[in-house]
Short mmCIF file of C-alpha atoms in Angstrom, two decimals:
data_model
loop_
_atom_site.label_atom_id
_atom_site.label_comp_id
_atom_site.label_asym_id
_atom_site.label_seq_id
_atom_site.Cartn_x
_atom_site.Cartn_y
_atom_site.Cartn_z
CA MET A 23 -120.09 -35.28 67.87
CA MET A 24 -118.37 -32.87 70.13
CA LEU A 25 -115.29 -32.79 67.91
CA SER A 26 -117.29 -32.26 64.76
CA ARG A 27 -119.15 -29.38 66.33
CA ALA A 28 -115.92 -27.79 67.50
CA LEU A 29 -114.38 -28.05 64.03
CA PHE A 30 -117.49 -26.57 62.47
CA ALA A 31 -117.46 -23.66 64.90
CA PHE A 32 -113.77 -23.11 64.18
CA LEU A 33 -114.34 -22.97 60.43
CA VAL A 34 -117.25 -20.57 60.79
CA THR A 35 -115.36 -18.16 63.00
CA THR A 36 -112.31 -18.37 60.79
CA SER A 37 -114.29 -17.53 57.67
CA LEU A 38 -115.90 -14.61 59.45
CA LEU A 39 -112.54 -13.29 60.56
CA ILE A 40 -110.59 -13.83 57.34
CA GLY A 41 -113.16 -12.62 54.86
CA PRO A 42 -113.76 -9.06 56.15
CA GLY A 43 -110.06 -8.71 57.13
CA ALA A 44 -108.93 -9.26 53.54
CA TYR A 45 -111.39 -6.64 52.36
CA TYR A 46 -110.29 -4.04 54.86
CA VAL A 47 -106.59 -4.63 54.14
CA SER A 48 -107.00 -3.99 50.48
CA ALA A 49 -109.16 -1.01 51.18
CA ALA A 50 -106.63 0.38 53.61
CA GLU A 51 -103.90 0.08 51.04
CA ASP A 52 -105.99 1.99 48.49
CA ALA A 53 -107.12 4.65 50.97
CA PRO A 54 -104.98 7.73 51.44
CA LYS A 55 -102.83 7.81 54.55
CA ASP A 56 -103.85 11.23 55.72
CA GLN A 57 -107.65 10.63 55.68
CA PRO A 58 -109.22 8.64 58.59
CA THR A 59 -111.19 5.52 57.58
CA GLU A 60 -114.77 4.76 58.50
CA ALA A 61 -113.55 1.92 60.70
CA LYS A 62 -111.70 4.36 62.89
CA ARG A 63 -114.79 6.53 63.28
CA GLU A 64 -116.86 3.51 64.33
CA GLU A 65 -114.10 2.45 66.69
CA LYS A 66 -114.25 5.75 68.58
CA LYS A 67 -118.02 5.34 69.06
CA ASP A 68 -117.79 1.70 70.13
CA GLU A 69 -115.06 2.34 72.71
CA LYS A 70 -117.41 4.44 74.85
CA SER A 71 -120.09 1.70 74.95
CA SER A 72 -117.99 -1.42 75.51
CA SER A 73 -114.78 -0.85 77.41
CA LYS A 74 -114.60 -4.34 78.87
CA ASP A 75 -114.96 -6.09 75.53
CA HIS A 76 -112.42 -3.72 74.10
CA ASP A 77 -109.80 -4.78 76.66
CA LYS A 78 -110.17 -8.41 75.63
CA LYS A 79 -109.93 -7.47 71.99
CA LYS A 80 -106.87 -5.34 72.76
CA GLU A 81 -105.07 -8.32 74.27
CA HIS A 82 -105.89 -10.34 71.16
CA ARG A 83 -104.56 -7.53 68.90
CA ASP A 84 -101.35 -7.14 70.95
CA LYS A 85 -100.61 -10.81 70.60
CA HIS A 86 -101.33 -10.62 66.92
CA ASP A 87 -99.03 -7.62 66.42
CA HIS A 88 -96.30 -9.12 68.56
CA ASP A 89 -96.30 -12.28 66.49
CA LYS A 90 -95.90 -10.22 63.35
CA LYS A 91 -93.07 -8.16 64.81
CA ASP A 92 -91.19 -11.22 66.06
CA GLY A 93 -90.84 -12.42 62.50
CA ASP A 94 -87.71 -12.04 60.40
CA PRO A 95 -87.30 -8.31 59.63
CA LYS A 96 -85.36 -9.05 56.48
CA LYS A 97 -88.17 -11.15 55.03
CA LYS A 98 -91.23 -8.90 54.70
CA PRO A 99 -94.10 -11.18 53.62
CA SER A 100 -97.22 -9.60 52.27
CA LYS A 101 -100.11 -9.02 54.61
CA GLU A 102 -102.12 -11.77 52.99
CA GLN A 103 -99.33 -14.29 53.77
CA ASP A 104 -99.36 -13.25 57.45
CA LYS A 105 -102.98 -14.22 57.82
CA PRO A 106 -102.60 -18.03 57.75
CA LYS A 107 -99.80 -17.81 60.36
CA ASN A 108 -102.13 -16.06 62.75
CA LYS A 109 -104.98 -18.49 62.29
CA PRO A 110 -104.31 -20.60 65.37
CA LYS A 111 -104.23 -17.60 67.67
CA GLN A 112 -107.23 -16.08 65.99
CA ASP A 113 -109.19 -19.35 66.46
CA LYS A 114 -108.56 -19.31 70.18
CA GLU A 115 -109.60 -15.69 70.37
CA SER A 116 -112.63 -16.35 68.17
CA LYS A 117 -113.93 -18.90 70.67
CA LYS A 118 -113.87 -16.22 73.30
CA ASP A 119 -115.31 -13.59 70.95
CA ALA A 120 -118.01 -15.89 69.51
CA LYS A 121 -120.19 -15.33 72.51
CA SER A 122 -120.08 -11.61 71.82
CA ASP A 123 -122.26 -10.11 69.09
CA GLU A 124 -119.61 -7.68 67.82
CA PRO A 125 -117.39 -9.51 65.27
CA LYS A 126 -117.41 -6.54 62.94
CA LYS A 127 -115.95 -4.25 65.55
CA ASP A 128 -113.11 -6.67 66.24
CA ASP A 129 -112.40 -6.98 62.57
CA SER A 130 -112.35 -3.27 62.19
CA GLN A 131 -109.85 -2.96 65.00
CA LYS A 132 -107.66 -5.61 63.39
CA ASP A 133 -107.91 -3.72 60.18
CA ASP A 134 -106.66 -0.64 61.98
CA SER A 135 -103.55 -2.49 63.17
CA GLN A 136 -103.03 -3.87 59.69
CA LYS A 137 -103.43 -0.37 58.32
CA ASP A 138 -100.79 0.82 60.76
CA ASP A 139 -98.54 -1.97 59.58
CA SER A 140 -99.20 -0.98 56.01
CA LYS A 141 -98.28 2.60 56.91
CA LYS A 142 -95.04 1.33 58.35
CA ASP A 143 -94.35 -0.63 55.19
CA ASP A 144 -95.08 2.48 53.16
CA SER A 145 -92.72 4.50 55.34
CA LYS A 146 -90.00 1.92 54.69
CA LYS A 147 -90.55 2.32 50.98
CA ASP A 148 -90.31 6.05 51.34
CA ASP A 149 -87.10 5.75 53.41
CA SER A 150 -85.53 3.58 50.73
CA LYS A 151 -85.65 6.57 48.42
CA LYS A 152 -82.52 8.70 48.75
CA ASP A 153 -84.18 11.95 47.79
CA GLU A 154 -85.77 12.70 51.18
CA PRO A 155 -84.85 10.59 54.24
CA LYS A 156 -87.78 10.45 56.64
CA LYS A 157 -86.96 8.41 59.68
CA ASP A 158 -89.32 10.33 61.89
CA GLU A 159 -92.50 9.62 59.87
CA PRO A 160 -93.22 6.28 61.53
CA LYS A 161 -92.85 7.99 64.91
CA LYS A 162 -95.39 10.61 63.88
CA ASP A 163 -97.93 7.84 63.06
CA GLU A 164 -97.46 6.11 66.40
CA PRO A 165 -99.25 8.73 68.51
CA LYS A 166 -102.29 8.34 66.19
CA LYS A 167 -102.71 4.80 67.51
CA ASP A 168 -102.56 5.93 71.09
CA GLU A 169 -104.81 8.98 70.83
CA PRO A 170 -108.10 7.04 71.04
CA LYS A 171 -106.66 4.78 73.75
CA LYS A 172 -106.00 7.05 76.67
CA ASP A 173 -106.99 4.47 79.33
CA GLU A 174 -104.82 1.66 77.96
CA PRO A 175 -101.33 0.97 79.27
CA LYS A 176 -98.57 1.97 76.84
CA LYS A 177 -97.51 -1.55 76.00
CA GLU A 178 -97.47 -1.00 72.27
CA MET A 179 -94.55 1.47 72.49
CA LYS A 180 -92.15 -1.19 73.73
CA PRO A 181 -92.34 -3.52 70.74
CA GLU A 182 -92.40 -0.53 68.40
CA ALA A 183 -89.21 0.85 70.00
CA LYS A 184 -87.62 -2.54 69.45
CA SER A 185 -88.82 -2.77 65.87
CA GLU A 186 -87.36 0.65 64.88
CA PRO A 187 -83.73 -0.36 65.46
CA LYS A 188 -84.46 -3.41 63.34
CA LYS A 189 -85.66 -1.13 60.59
CA ASP A 190 -82.50 0.96 60.92
CA ALA A 191 -80.43 -2.20 60.84
CA ASP A 192 -82.29 -3.31 57.71
CA LYS A 193 -81.55 0.06 56.13
CA LYS A 194 -77.84 -0.22 56.98
CA GLU A 195 -77.68 -3.75 55.62
CA GLU A 196 -79.40 -2.63 52.43
CA GLY A 197 -76.70 0.12 52.16
CA LYS A 198 -79.27 2.95 52.16
CA PRO A 199 -78.71 4.99 55.34
CA GLN A 200 -80.27 8.38 54.79
CA GLY A 201 -80.22 9.98 58.22
CA GLU A 202 -77.28 11.19 60.28
CA PRO A 203 -75.31 8.55 62.23
CA THR A 204 -76.27 8.00 65.80
CA PRO A 205 -74.01 9.70 68.36
CA ALA A 206 -72.59 6.37 69.45
CA LYS A 207 -71.34 5.63 65.91
CA THR A 208 -70.28 9.08 64.84
CA PRO A 209 -66.59 9.62 63.96
CA GLU A 210 -66.40 12.43 66.51
CA PRO A 211 -64.30 10.42 68.97
CA LYS A 212 -61.86 9.78 66.13
CA ALA A 213 -61.76 13.47 65.41
CA GLU A 214 -60.95 14.00 69.08
CA MET A 215 -58.00 11.67 68.72
CA LYS A 216 -56.43 14.03 66.19
CA PRO A 217 -55.38 16.53 68.83
CA GLU A 218 -53.66 13.61 70.56
CA ALA A 219 -51.42 13.37 67.50
CA ALA A 220 -50.53 17.02 68.05
CA PRO A 221 -48.33 16.25 71.08
CA ASP A 222 -46.39 13.92 68.78
CA LYS A 223 -45.42 16.89 66.64
CA PRO A 224 -43.70 18.76 69.44
CA ALA A 225 -42.08 15.46 70.33
CA ASP A 226 -40.72 15.40 66.80
CA LYS A 227 -39.71 19.04 67.11
CA LYS A 228 -37.75 18.45 70.31
CA PRO A 229 -34.90 16.70 68.48
CA GLU A 230 -35.01 19.54 65.97
CA GLU A 231 -34.62 22.06 68.79
CA LYS A 232 -31.68 20.07 70.10
CA LYS A 233 -29.93 20.21 66.73
CA PRO A 234 -28.59 23.74 67.22
CA GLU A 235 -27.72 22.81 70.83
CA PRO A 236 -25.67 19.68 70.13
CA LYS A 237 -22.06 19.70 71.19
CA PRO A 238 -20.84 19.07 67.59
CA GLU A 239 -21.86 22.68 66.80
CA VAL A 240 -19.26 23.85 69.39
CA SER A 241 -16.28 24.13 67.05
CA PRO A 242 -12.82 23.36 68.46
CA LEU A 243 -10.42 26.17 69.17
CA PRO A 244 -8.59 27.25 66.03
CA LYS A 245 -5.16 25.76 65.70
CA PRO A 246 -2.36 28.28 65.74
CA ALA A 247 -0.57 26.54 62.86
CA PRO A 248 -2.70 27.93 59.99
CA LYS A 249 -2.38 31.50 61.25
CA PRO A 250 0.65 31.70 63.50
CA ASP A 251 1.49 34.73 65.53
CA PRO A 252 3.79 36.67 63.17
CA ARG A 253 6.00 37.69 66.04
CA LYS A 254 6.56 34.10 67.11
CA MET A 255 6.80 32.26 63.81
CA ALA A 256 10.45 31.18 63.53
CA ILE A 257 11.86 29.00 60.76
CA THR A 258 15.10 27.19 61.53
CA GLU A 259 15.46 25.02 58.42
CA LEU A 260 16.06 26.08 54.83
CA SER A 261 13.59 23.44 53.68
CA ASN A 262 10.75 25.28 55.46
CA VAL A 263 11.28 28.82 54.20
CA ASP A 264 8.71 30.76 52.16
CA ALA A 265 9.00 32.18 48.63
CA ASP A 266 10.25 35.53 49.96
CA PHE A 267 13.39 33.99 51.39
CA ALA A 268 14.88 33.48 47.92
CA PHE A 269 14.91 37.28 47.35
CA GLN A 270 16.29 38.14 50.77
CA GLY A 271 20.05 38.58 51.06
CA GLU A 272 23.02 40.56 49.72
CA TYR A 273 23.79 41.62 46.15
CA TYR A 274 27.11 43.03 44.88
CA GLY A 275 28.38 44.50 41.59
CA LYS A 276 29.33 47.64 39.67
CA ILE A 277 27.14 50.42 38.37
CA HIS A 278 27.84 53.09 35.74
CA LEU A 279 27.60 56.70 36.82
CA PRO A 280 27.04 59.76 34.63
CA GLY A 281 30.31 60.91 33.00
CA GLY A 282 31.40 57.37 32.17
CA THR A 283 32.69 56.41 35.61
CA SER A 284 31.79 53.20 37.51
CA GLU A 285 31.94 52.12 41.13
CA SER A 286 31.12 49.18 43.37
CA ALA A 287 27.69 48.99 44.95
CA GLY A 288 26.00 46.70 47.39
CA LEU A 289 22.31 45.90 47.97
CA GLN A 290 20.71 44.39 51.06
CA ILE A 291 17.10 43.10 50.76
CA ILE A 292 15.09 42.23 53.90
CA ALA A 293 11.85 40.18 53.83
CA ARG A 294 8.98 41.52 55.92
CA GLY A 295 6.43 38.77 55.23
CA ASP A 296 3.58 38.32 52.72
CA GLY A 297 5.70 39.54 49.81
CA ASN A 298 6.66 42.82 51.43
CA PHE A 299 10.30 43.95 51.40
CA VAL A 300 12.60 46.77 52.40
CA GLY A 301 16.12 47.34 51.12
CA ARG A 302 19.01 49.68 50.98
CA GLN A 303 21.52 50.30 48.24
CA LEU A 304 25.06 50.93 49.60
CA ARG A 305 27.66 52.98 47.76
CA GLY A 306 31.07 51.29 47.55
CA GLY A 307 29.97 47.74 48.39
CA LEU A 308 28.65 45.75 51.36
CA PRO A 309 29.29 46.39 55.10
CA GLY A 310 32.89 45.45 55.92
CA ASN A 311 33.62 44.98 52.20
CA GLY A 312 33.76 48.50 50.76
CA TRP A 313 30.95 50.24 52.63
CA TYR A 314 31.68 51.88 55.97
CA ASN A 315 28.60 53.88 56.87
CA ASP A 316 28.75 55.78 53.59
CA GLN A 317 25.91 56.93 51.35
CA LYS A 318 22.88 54.72 50.95
CA ILE A 319 19.45 54.72 49.30
CA ASP A 320 16.47 53.29 51.21
CA LEU A 321 13.96 51.28 49.11
CA THR A 322 10.57 49.58 49.59
CA GLY A 323 8.70 47.16 47.38
CA LYS A 324 6.49 44.10 46.93
CA ARG A 325 6.99 40.80 45.22
CA ALA A 326 4.72 39.71 42.36
CA GLY A 327 5.45 36.11 41.51
CA ASP A 328 9.09 35.75 40.47
CA VAL A 329 9.72 39.49 40.29
CA LEU A 330 10.44 41.94 43.08
CA ILE A 331 10.41 45.67 42.40
CA LEU A 332 11.98 48.09 44.91
CA THR A 333 11.56 51.79 44.43
CA GLN A 334 12.34 55.24 45.78
CA GLY A 335 10.40 57.73 43.74
CA ASP A 336 11.32 57.15 40.09
CA TYR A 337 14.43 55.26 41.07
CA GLN A 338 13.83 51.53 40.63
CA VAL A 339 15.51 48.19 41.33
CA VAL A 340 14.07 45.10 39.61
CA VAL A 341 15.06 41.78 41.22
CA THR A 342 14.61 38.43 39.49
CA ASN A 343 16.64 35.25 39.01
CA GLN A 344 19.15 36.22 41.74
CA LYS A 345 20.01 39.47 39.96
CA ALA A 346 19.09 43.10 40.69
CA THR A 347 18.87 45.58 37.80
CA ILE A 348 19.22 49.25 38.79
CA VAL A 349 17.29 51.81 36.70
CA ASN A 350 17.50 55.58 37.34
CA SER A 351 14.66 58.08 37.10
CA ALA A 352 15.43 58.74 33.43
CA GLY A 353 14.88 55.05 32.65
CA ASP A 354 18.57 54.29 32.07
CA THR A 355 19.99 50.99 33.34
CA LEU A 356 22.90 51.75 35.61
CA GLY A 357 24.04 48.20 36.27
CA VAL A 358 23.23 44.67 37.43
CA LEU A 359 24.10 43.35 40.88
CA THR A 360 24.44 39.62 41.62
CA LYS A 361 23.34 37.85 44.81
CA VAL A 362 26.20 36.75 47.05
CA GLN A 363 26.54 34.61 50.19
CA ARG A 364 29.26 35.99 52.44
CA ARG A 365 31.06 33.96 55.05
CA SER A 366 32.91 35.12 58.17
CA GLU A 367 36.69 34.80 57.91
CA LEU A 368 36.74 33.40 61.45
CA LEU A 369 34.01 30.82 60.88
CA GLY A 370 35.24 27.45 62.10
CA LEU A 371 38.22 28.93 63.89
CA LYS A 372 40.02 26.23 65.89
CA PRO A 373 40.92 26.80 69.56
CA SER A 374 44.47 27.68 70.53
CA SER A 375 46.69 25.39 72.53
CA SER A 376 45.82 27.20 75.79
CA ALA A 377 42.06 27.33 75.14
CA VAL A 378 39.36 25.31 76.90
CA VAL A 379 36.63 23.88 74.68
CA LEU A 380 33.25 24.72 76.15
CA PHE A 381 31.16 23.08 73.43
CA ASP A 382 32.11 21.13 70.30
CA GLY A 383 28.77 19.48 69.57
CA ASN A 384 29.35 16.45 71.77
CA SER A 385 29.81 17.35 75.42
CA VAL A 386 28.04 19.91 77.60
CA GLU A 387 30.13 19.33 80.73
CA GLN A 388 31.19 22.97 80.79
CA PHE A 389 27.59 24.23 80.92
CA VAL A 390 24.73 24.09 83.41
CA ASN A 391 21.30 22.82 82.30
CA ALA A 392 22.51 22.68 78.71
CA LYS A 393 20.42 21.13 75.89
CA ILE A 394 21.52 19.91 72.48
CA ASN A 395 19.20 19.55 69.48
CA ASP A 396 19.24 16.63 67.05
CA LYS A 397 21.85 18.40 64.91
CA GLY A 398 24.36 18.73 67.74
CA GLU A 399 23.69 22.43 68.33
CA LEU A 400 23.62 24.03 71.76
CA GLN A 401 20.36 25.70 72.63
CA ILE A 402 19.76 28.91 74.54
CA GLY A 403 19.08 29.15 78.27
CA THR A 404 22.35 27.87 79.69
CA GLU A 405 25.51 29.23 81.36
CA THR A 406 29.08 28.18 82.00
CA LYS A 407 29.99 26.27 85.15
CA ASN A 408 33.16 28.25 85.81
CA PRO A 409 33.17 32.01 86.49
CA VAL A 410 35.39 34.23 84.38
CA GLN A 411 37.52 37.32 84.76
CA ASP A 412 39.78 38.23 81.77
CA PHE A 413 39.31 36.01 78.69
CA ARG A 414 39.27 35.60 74.93
CA MET A 415 36.25 33.74 73.60
CA HIS A 416 35.11 32.42 70.23
CA LEU A 417 31.55 31.29 69.48
CA GLU A 418 29.34 30.81 66.41
CA PHE A 419 25.57 31.39 66.29
CA ARG A 420 22.70 31.12 63.85
CA LEU A 421 19.51 33.19 63.86
CA PRO A 422 16.07 31.86 62.83
CA TYR A 423 14.14 33.33 59.91
CA MET A 424 11.32 35.46 61.33
CA PRO A 425 10.01 37.69 58.52
CA PHE A 426 6.96 38.99 60.41
CA ALA A 427 8.84 39.92 63.57
CA THR A 428 10.46 43.30 64.08
CA GLY A 429 12.70 45.02 66.61
CA GLN A 430 13.59 43.06 69.73
CA GLY A 431 11.22 40.26 68.75
CA ARG A 432 13.30 39.27 65.72
CA ALA A 433 15.59 36.37 66.81
CA ASN A 434 16.66 37.82 70.15
CA SER A 435 19.30 36.40 72.45
CA GLY A 436 22.45 37.70 74.11
CA LEU A 437 25.93 36.92 75.38
CA TYR A 438 25.90 37.96 79.05
CA ILE A 439 29.47 38.36 80.35
CA GLN A 440 29.66 37.84 84.15
CA GLY A 441 25.91 38.26 84.03
CA ARG A 442 26.59 42.03 83.97
CA TYR A 443 27.41 43.09 80.41
CA GLU A 444 25.41 42.00 77.38
CA VAL A 445 26.65 41.79 73.82
CA GLN A 446 23.37 41.81 71.89
CA ILE A 447 22.44 38.95 69.56
CA LEU A 448 19.60 39.89 67.20
CA ASP A 449 18.50 39.64 63.56
CA SER A 450 19.50 43.16 62.56
CA PHE A 451 20.30 42.37 58.93
CA GLY A 452 19.92 45.50 56.74
CA LEU A 453 19.23 47.82 59.69
CA PRO A 454 21.19 50.97 60.56
CA GLY A 455 22.93 49.38 63.59
CA GLU A 456 21.46 50.97 66.71
CA PHE A 457 22.53 50.61 70.38
CA ASN A 458 20.09 47.69 70.87
CA GLU A 459 20.92 45.83 67.66
CA CYS A 460 23.29 43.01 66.90
CA GLY A 461 26.95 43.72 67.88
CA SER A 462 26.00 46.47 70.34
CA LEU A 463 26.56 46.67 74.07
CA TYR A 464 22.87 46.57 74.86
CA ARG A 465 21.54 50.05 75.38
CA THR A 466 25.07 51.30 76.02
CA LYS A 467 26.97 51.52 72.75
CA SER A 468 26.02 50.89 69.12
CA PRO A 469 28.28 48.79 66.91
CA ASP A 470 30.76 50.71 64.79
CA ILE A 471 29.22 49.01 61.78
CA ASN A 472 26.30 46.65 61.37
CA MET A 473 27.92 43.39 60.28
CA CYS A 474 24.84 41.21 60.71
CA PHE A 475 24.38 38.58 58.02
CA PRO A 476 20.93 37.40 56.85
CA PRO A 477 19.15 34.86 59.11
CA LEU A 478 19.91 31.15 58.79
CA SER A 479 23.54 32.06 58.11
CA TRP A 480 26.22 31.03 60.59
CA GLN A 481 27.88 34.08 62.15
CA THR A 482 30.83 34.56 64.51
CA TYR A 483 31.60 36.54 67.67
CA ASP A 484 35.17 36.90 68.88
CA VAL A 485 35.25 38.72 72.22
CA TYR A 486 38.19 40.06 74.23
CA PHE A 487 37.20 41.04 77.77
CA THR A 488 39.05 42.56 80.73
CA ALA A 489 37.13 42.67 84.01
CA ALA A 490 36.75 45.84 86.08
CA ARG A 491 39.26 46.49 88.85
CA PHE A 492 38.30 47.09 92.46
CA ASP A 493 40.35 48.09 95.46
CA SER A 494 40.43 46.31 98.75
CA GLU A 495 37.40 48.23 99.99
CA GLY A 496 35.28 47.17 96.96
CA ASN A 497 35.39 50.44 95.06
CA LYS A 498 35.69 50.27 91.26
CA ILE A 499 38.93 51.88 90.15
CA ILE A 500 39.12 50.73 86.49
CA PRO A 501 36.03 49.96 84.35
CA ALA A 502 35.66 46.79 82.32
CA ARG A 503 36.97 46.79 78.80
CA ILE A 504 35.67 44.92 75.70
CA THR A 505 36.62 44.30 72.08
CA VAL A 506 34.16 42.52 69.73
CA GLN A 507 34.64 41.20 66.22
CA HIS A 508 31.36 40.40 64.42
CA ASN A 509 31.89 38.12 61.40
CA GLY A 510 35.61 38.99 61.52
CA ILE A 511 34.95 42.77 61.45
CA LEU A 512 35.72 44.99 64.45
CA VAL A 513 32.47 46.48 65.78
CA GLN A 514 33.55 47.30 69.40
CA ASP A 515 37.17 48.50 69.70
CA ASN A 516 38.62 48.24 73.25
CA TYR A 517 35.56 49.99 74.66
CA LEU A 518 35.47 50.93 78.36
CA ILE A 519 32.12 49.82 79.76
CA PRO A 520 30.86 52.48 82.16
CA ASN A 521 28.52 50.21 84.12
CA LYS A 522 26.33 47.16 83.80
CA THR A 523 24.15 47.00 80.69
CA GLY A 524 20.39 46.64 80.58
CA ALA A 525 19.11 44.14 83.13
CA GLY A 526 22.59 42.88 84.06
CA LYS A 527 23.73 42.21 87.60
CA PRO A 528 25.45 44.96 89.54
CA GLU A 529 29.19 45.25 89.05
CA GLY A 530 31.59 43.82 91.67
CA PRO A 531 34.99 42.25 92.15
CA GLU A 532 33.58 38.70 92.25
CA PRO A 533 33.99 36.71 89.07
CA GLN A 534 30.72 35.48 87.48
CA THR A 535 29.70 33.06 84.70
CA ILE A 536 28.85 33.64 81.04
CA LYS A 537 25.19 33.19 80.14
CA LEU A 538 23.52 32.46 76.78
CA GLN A 539 20.25 34.35 77.14
CA ASP A 540 16.88 32.73 76.53
CA HIS A 541 14.59 35.36 75.01
CA GLY A 542 12.07 32.89 73.56
CA ASN A 543 13.58 32.62 70.05
CA PRO A 544 15.36 29.47 68.81
CA VAL A 545 18.92 30.81 68.48
CA VAL A 546 21.56 28.03 68.44
CA PHE A 547 25.35 27.93 69.04
CA ARG A 548 28.35 25.84 68.10
CA ASN A 549 32.20 25.81 68.26
CA ILE A 550 32.57 27.61 71.59
CA TRP A 551 35.98 27.82 73.23
CA ILE A 552 37.68 30.18 75.73
CA GLU A 553 41.18 31.27 76.83
CA TYR A 554 41.47 32.36 80.47
CA LEU A 555 43.83 35.38 80.58
CA GLY A 556 43.65 36.31 84.30
CA GLY A 557 43.24 34.63 87.67
CA PRO A 558 40.11 34.57 89.82
CA VAL A 559 41.20 37.83 91.43
CA VAL A 560 42.22 40.61 89.07
CA SER A 561 44.83 43.08 90.32
CA SER A 562 45.18 46.55 88.93
CA THR A 563 48.46 45.99 87.18
CA PRO A 564 49.53 47.57 83.89
CA GLU A 565 49.90 44.12 82.34
CA ALA A 566 46.24 43.32 83.01
CA GLU A 567 45.04 46.50 81.41
CA THR A 568 46.73 45.92 78.05
CA LEU A 569 44.86 43.25 76.07
CA PRO A 570 45.59 42.43 72.45
CA THR A 571 42.84 43.67 70.10
CA PRO A 572 42.35 42.80 66.45
CA ALA A 573 43.33 45.31 63.83
CA LYS A 574 40.59 47.22 61.99
CA LYS A 575 39.89 46.23 58.43
#
């Protein structure tokens, strides 16, 4: 009986609770959200009269709302489906509330919570629309619940705060986020990482800044070979000469003069480097062969390919194919001269029976610190072992081709007798023959004629020397005497040397050696021999003063 009564009471209370609740839910859905319902007005009046009953009902409503909120947020069942789930809890609460005579008030309060839930559902529907995101609308409705409940503890805010992130999560899962991202999920930290990439750029620029600094940019010192010092460039082999060398040299022939006469003429052409030339036309022939300091015509010109043109005013000499055509100012051809290669008559002269061979290409026993090149030629910078007084000497020398050099820098060396008197060795081909040129007593006496051949030609010196005489007290009583043949032609004829020449040693009675001067140019020697004509001490006797000299030619 007790069980049957309990079941009957349960069914009665359930019907009372469910029936009016369904009506108010539907009415709340149809009612506008902004207007307050009649249930809310009654609720405000009832709260003042029954505060204790209201607390019990509030606990029942909190449990009811909490059960709803604990459900799956993804599955949103209708409000009618939620009612059967809440039946057990409502039955327990109905037993407590059956004693009270206010079921309608409780139902109205439940309806209010359901209306709030419906408002939340409506807000979700509105948020799903992309036209106007309104995340804050549910928060605006929440204070409406709390306004009539000033005395109640704010327990309802905690579940609602938990439910809102669920709603946001549902919106993100549905792919419909309308509001701005929360600060924790904003890409701002990523944007802050971009400046961190900025230091990488200067790191990339550092190697670029080092590019101009690298050592490879420091170019090596230019080699002197491509652009040699013109004053030091010396060619010693015919295989290494330039194109100008073929035009340099001596030309000989006959020219026709006005009136039908003809005469011999010589031409000397000197290369000055880079196609530049100077020359001189000699009346009567070449030096030592028809011309003896006679009339001459000085010329200048420049090579253009295989043709060299030398001029003086309207007077012109055209050189090509080893021939020189002379044209006067009127345009008449006077004659054609042919290139010749002269050779000294004394070249290769063999030593006499009384001579001592100083160098024959094999032995250097007669010299100090002597060097021989790979062709068996004696190099400069040496001197004889034995001192000399009176002697006759033969030697042959060859000058390097130095087209850019001039003056004393053009194949310079010297034959220093006793270290006191210098017979100059120099490339003076085509020059006037000054006191410091080839065949001269350096800075003392010019040669009688300039017999210098072109460079890379073997030339000869034949020297006859008588030393100065001194008395017993060391006073000079007779000066030294010298005769020089250059390429077989007499250029110094029994000349009395007044004193030492140039940088020579002071004169004295002591015999001294013969030195081959090193002036920095690769001059070479061969076939050197000597005849000693006096003893180590020279007496002032008439026999010693008379030395044989070659006849003039």
